[in-house]
Structures are given as C-alpha cells and as structure tokens.
Amino acid sequence: MALLVQKYGGTSLGSIKRIKAVAEKIKSSKEKGDDLVVVVSAMGHQTDELTKLAAEITLDPPRREMDMLLSTGEQVSISLLTMALNELGTPAVSLTGTQAGIITESVHGRARILEIRTKRIKNLLGQGKTIVIAGFQGTSLGIGGIDEITTLGRGGSDTSAVALAASLEASRCEIYTDVPGVLTTDPRIVKNAKLMKSISCDEMLELASLGAAVLHPRAVEIARNFGVTLVVKSSWEDLNGTTLTSKKNHIFSEGGIEHRSPVDGLELVENQAVIALSNIPDRPGIAAELFESLSKGGVNVDLIIQATHQINSNDITFTISEKELDNALTQSEKLINSIGGEISSQSGLTKLSIYGSGIMGRPGIASSLFQTLYDSGINIRLIATSEVKVSCVIDEQLGKKALRNVGEVFKLSDKQITLNPTNENNNEPAVRGIALDKDQIQISVKNVPDKPGTASKICSILAEKNISLDTIVQSERKQQENTKDISFTLKKNDRSDAKYALEELISNWKGAKLEEGESIARVSAVGSGMPFTKGTAGKIFRALANQKINIEMIATSEIRTTCIISEKHGEKALNTLHTCFELGVNKS
Ligand code: ADP
Ligand code: ASP
Ligand code: MG
C-alpha cells in the first residue's frame, strides 16, 4: 500500500459543490488502496477576503494577529471537507497545522518549516483514516514554551504538502489545482499556453519565483532537496499533469526541513572577460542589435547586465569567455561606431558562484558572500543573482583566495567545490517557460562610493530586515568624484522598510540619493538549455523591440534572462516572448 499526499488549492474548494466533488475524488483514490494525507487551502479567495477585513481596521496589522486571522481560512476547509468525506463513508479526520505537528520557526507571516512530528498522523493512518490537514500554517515552539500559530507566506499550502510528503516518505505528492499542470506561461494572460509533461526542479524554482504562481517556490525547493516525486494536475479532469524532475545529487548538511545548509556548492569559472558599453542610446532595439550581431559572429554570451539609464542613455555589460574577447570586441565596436557611446573591456577575470536552493528568500546569504569578498580585499566587478545561485565576477588572480575564504564561510567541503566545471549540453530547450511578475518595484541608489564593500553594505542592511533584492545591477559608468549607481528590484511589500533602512545608510555618503523608478514588471524566460544556445538573448531583446517595448534593466543568470520593463507593457511582453519561442499550443 502506497502513501500519497494530495493537496487541493482554493479554487478547487471554492464552494460546497466543489468540496463535495473533491471528497468524491479523494474517496476514489482511497478505494484504489492507497493511504491518503490531504492538505487543503482556504476556500476560494478567503485569504484575500480576510486580509481585506484587517485592512479596514489598520494598514499595519501586527503579524501575529494576521496569522491568527488567516489561519482560520484553512480551518474552515479542513472541517467541511472532512464532513463531506465522512458523509461518503470515507472515515476522515481533520487536523490543524499545530495538531499535525508542523513545527516552524518563530516568525509570523513567512515562517519556514523546521520539522514535522508525524506520530499523530501515523497513528491515525494506522486506524485507516484519511487525514485532512490545514495547509499554510504551523506552530512555533515559541519562547518560554508558548506555542504560537504561524503561517508560511501566501501560497504556502503547497509547501505544507511537500514537507509532509518528505517527512512521511510518501511515494508521491500530488498538487491539484485549477489548471491542467505547469504550463509554458500563465494561461490567464496567454490563451494558448501549453502543458508541460515534465519540468526540472531548477527551471520550476526560477519560474515559480518569477511569477508562475502555480507552485510555491519553497515547495519546489523541498521536493528538489528530498527527492519527493511531485506532480501538478487538474482538480477537474483525470489527466497526467506535469511531473517535476530533479537530476542532480545534492550534498546536504544536517538541519530542519527548510533549514538545511543554504549553500550546497561553490564553483569558479576562470578565463572570463567583460565588455562594457556605456553612454549608449536608450531606445528599443539597441540591446537586440548588439546581441544579435554577437551571436551571428559566433559569440556565446554568459551574463548580461543593463543598468538604469540616466537621461536617455544606457550601459550594457556582458561576460564572455576570454578566448572570445577579440571577436566580441569587433562586433561591439561596429555597433558603437554606428550609435555612439564608449566601450571598455577587461580580461583576466573569473566568475565565482555559490549555489543551493536554500539561497532563495534568505537575503543574508548573498550579503555574506559580498562581505566575505570585501573582507578578503576583493572588488566585485559584476553581480548576477538567481533564485539558486549568486555569481560575482572578480579578478582572476584573487580567485583561489576567494574560493578558500568563501568555502570556509559557508562550511563547504572539498567535494562541494568545483574549479572550471564542465557543463554538458543537455539538449534541453533554451526557453521552456515565460513568467511575469508585477509584484516588484525598482529602486536606484545613485552616486554611491565606487569602492569595495558598497554593494555588500546595501545588501546587508536590507538583509537585516529580511528583504531580498531580486535583480541587482551596478552601473559601469564612473561619475564625478568616483561614484556609481546601484539599481535593484524588490517586492512591493518591502518598499517602505527598504526605503527607511536605505535612507539611513546613504546619509553617510555625500551626494548619494535614492530614486524610485516608475511602476515596473519583470518578464523572464527560463530554460536549462539557455547556456548552450547562442542567440537567445538577442532573440528576446529583438522580440520586445519589435513591439516598441523599452527594456529598462536586464539581468541574467545561467538559465534565465529577465527584462525589467514598464508595468503597462507586462502582459504584451509575456505574450510576445511566448510567441517568439513558439511555446504555445498550435491552433491549427
Ligand atoms: P491554487 O489555489 O490551486 O493553489 P493558484 O492560484 O495558487 O492555485 O495557482 C494556479 C494558478 O497559477 C493558475 O490558475 C494560473 O493562472 C497561474 N499560473 C501562473 N503561471 C502558471 C504556469 N506557468 N502554469 C500554470 N499556471 C500558472
Ligand atoms: N490560503 C493561503 C493563500 O491564499 C495559502 C494557499 O492557498 O496556499 O495564500
Ligand atoms: Mg497556490
């Protein structure tokens, strides 16, 4: 007999009729002979409704009281679903997060799961009961022995389900939702989005964090770390859905379910070069022209960064392998000759990266990497961040020293450190999915001192407030008095905390100021074949330029290219990129 964990989302439980239909579905799974643990979300939009009620009283509700309020949503659905199951003759019992033994850290609003004390669940399973557990909530052990109800963050019941599957060593975890599985993009915005039969956890982690709400990224993180077989499928139809795959064998240190060692590897890629184009015109089509001509010239570009423009001009910086420098310079100079601007290049660089799914949502990790490099006297030439990786381009001569010091700080063993890894072409598509995130704002810190430690200070002051920077871009241009600009995006919710913290910091820097950009959206293309496919970036930028969409910032990581654009163009950009990579269902 197998143990299955099934999770049903809010829409699937939006009415009594739907709850009864879900009960029928659970009953038939049970009749196939499997043991079942069912995790549920609040009914329909209940969590939003409760949040609105609180907002009618205060704009700044205490996080503890919000947890008390929001956790009631799931308590309604567990009890109703359990009643419906018992009515159908399927013996069931409901449990809140606390009763199910879901222990979290003592943080309200975004607690991580530390462990699940499964004794009670196992006893009930032994009695042949189907167990219905409230997702999205747990209990902290509290200080002084006082238990508190905690919640995991919006969308967190996926995480409850996968954590239960990991702790109970379930044979699989099935996420039932209102779409047939993971699609190439959001079907609410792009009508011909196509179902994927499978997707790697790495790709899904990026997509989920960049706006694909179908899975909570932390659920993917747990599936990837514990090897949980995770399937996303429709609540309405009996179809196969999408299976998440994880190929890599990760090495982990001991720790809680969501509190394992956040970094599980470190690598150094030598022989890198950077080309920086500055003061180039800020208009659609420039990035497209540059990266198209590079790919036509046979150059494979790695990281790309475009800084915020100042009065109608832009800086674009990219990295390539050193042996491609001459060729890349020739192509870039041709462009500069026709559009104007300056060009500079530097070889003898190395790319140091830390990786691990635990980097996600823990801003302190990137900040301690920057701090370690600063303490080692190493200047960071360029930063690229993704959900699972932070890369810094630094002077090659200091590479080995950086490797040693960073390895020590993150307590990595020799086995977890790789010099010049050889990534094999996996023949995966360059772009598998596109995501849109409208939940971000853009902030620039202008005229900050251009010396080691500046980025590290900005990140660490925000990390102290648990604020993650999603896209970090340092401008190339040196300004008067040796200053530069650093731009980044962060979640809208974190805006006031971030501004408050940053204002205090920059008051120490003469002439520095904060600037908030216009409303933005992030559109991202993700695919594990991206590092092996020349011309992907050019294709993305060209497609956006053809629609006259100006790109304000560009940031890439290995398997993703993100463009920051004006919010009003978000949906058009999503549709454009989806069509450009022919990801949709063929309508013929
Ligand atoms: P649930 O209530 O079941 O947890 P969610 O609303 O959290 O459901 O997630 C499902 C929704 O995610 C879908 O209705 C869809 O609009 C949205 N979505 C966004 N991107 C994707 C994608 N790439 N694939 C599938 N659904 C997506
Ligand atoms: N009910 C919670 C929310 O709406 C958790 C979830 O649905 O996963 O965010
Ligand atoms: Mg959800």
PDB file of C-alpha atoms and ligand atoms in Angstrom, residues 7 9-11 158 176-179 181-188 211-214, ligand 1:
ATOM      1  CA  LYS A   7      -3.120  18.998  -1.964  1.00  0.00           C
ATOM      2  CA  GLY A   9      -5.980  24.632  -3.745  1.00  0.00           C
ATOM      3  CA  GLY A  10      -8.500  27.383  -3.001  1.00  0.00           C
ATOM      4  CA  THR A  11     -10.320  27.415  -6.349  1.00  0.00           C
ATOM      5  CA  ASP A 158       1.963  23.688  -1.495  1.00  0.00           C
ATOM      6  CA  TYR A 176      -4.416  19.502  -7.555  1.00  0.00           C
ATOM      7  CA  THR A 177      -5.262  22.910  -8.961  1.00  0.00           C
ATOM      8  CA  ASP A 178      -7.442  24.789 -11.449  1.00  0.00           C
ATOM      9  CA  VAL A 179      -5.091  24.303 -14.432  1.00  0.00           C
ATOM     10  CA  GLY A 181      -0.468  21.316 -14.659  1.00  0.00           C
ATOM     11  CA  VAL A 182       2.531  23.578 -15.189  1.00  0.00           C
ATOM     12  CA  LEU A 183       2.061  25.454 -18.446  1.00  0.00           C
ATOM     13  CA  THR A 184       4.572  27.344 -20.573  1.00  0.00           C
ATOM     14  CA  THR A 185       3.195  30.551 -19.079  1.00  0.00           C
ATOM     15  CA  ASP A 186       0.217  31.948 -17.176  1.00  0.00           C
ATOM     16  CA  PRO A 187      -2.932  30.837 -19.057  1.00  0.00           C
ATOM     17  CA  ARG A 188      -4.890  33.756 -17.614  1.00  0.00           C
ATOM     18  CA  GLY A 211       5.718  34.929 -11.085  1.00  0.00           C
ATOM     19  CA  ALA A 212       4.407  31.462 -12.040  1.00  0.00           C
ATOM     20  CA  ALA A 213       2.027  31.163  -9.095  1.00  0.00           C
ATOM     21  CA  VAL A 214       1.100  27.576  -9.848  1.00  0.00           C
TER      22      VAL A 214
HETATM   23  P1  ADP B   1      -4.332  27.036  -6.034  1.00  0.00           P
HETATM   24  O1  ADP B   1      -5.445  27.802  -5.415  1.00  0.00           O
HETATM   25  O2  ADP B   1      -4.757  25.704  -6.562  1.00  0.00           O
HETATM   26  O3  ADP B   1      -3.111  26.951  -5.180  1.00  0.00           O
HETATM   27  P2  ADP B   1      -3.056  29.124  -7.573  1.00  0.00           P
HETATM   28  O4  ADP B   1      -3.955  30.234  -7.987  1.00  0.00           O
HETATM   29  O5  ADP B   1      -2.153  29.344  -6.424  1.00  0.00           O
HETATM   30  O6  ADP B   1      -3.970  27.832  -7.344  1.00  0.00           O
HETATM   31  O7  ADP B   1      -2.180  28.631  -8.820  1.00  0.00           O
HETATM   32  C1  ADP B   1      -2.797  28.264 -10.036  1.00  0.00           C
HETATM   33  C2  ADP B   1      -2.802  29.461 -10.995  1.00  0.00           C
HETATM   34  O8  ADP B   1      -1.458  29.781 -11.335  1.00  0.00           O
HETATM   35  C3  ADP B   1      -3.449  29.165 -12.307  1.00  0.00           C
HETATM   36  O9  ADP B   1      -4.833  29.422 -12.258  1.00  0.00           O
HETATM   37  C4  ADP B   1      -2.723  30.097 -13.277  1.00  0.00           C
HETATM   38  O10 ADP B   1      -3.476  31.226 -13.592  1.00  0.00           O
HETATM   39  C5  ADP B   1      -1.496  30.561 -12.515  1.00  0.00           C
HETATM   40  N1  ADP B   1      -0.263  30.346 -13.276  1.00  0.00           N
HETATM   41  C6  ADP B   1       0.696  31.270 -13.461  1.00  0.00           C
HETATM   42  N2  ADP B   1       1.695  30.782 -14.191  1.00  0.00           N
HETATM   43  C7  ADP B   1       1.378  29.499 -14.479  1.00  0.00           C
HETATM   44  C8  ADP B   1       2.030  28.470 -15.208  1.00  0.00           C
HETATM   45  N3  ADP B   1       3.232  28.635 -15.775  1.00  0.00           N
HETATM   46  N4  ADP B   1       1.413  27.272 -15.303  1.00  0.00           N
HETATM   47  C9  ADP B   1       0.211  27.075 -14.739  1.00  0.00           C
HETATM   48  N5  ADP B   1      -0.457  28.013 -14.046  1.00  0.00           N
HETATM   49  C10 ADP B   1       0.115  29.225 -13.907  1.00  0.00           C
END
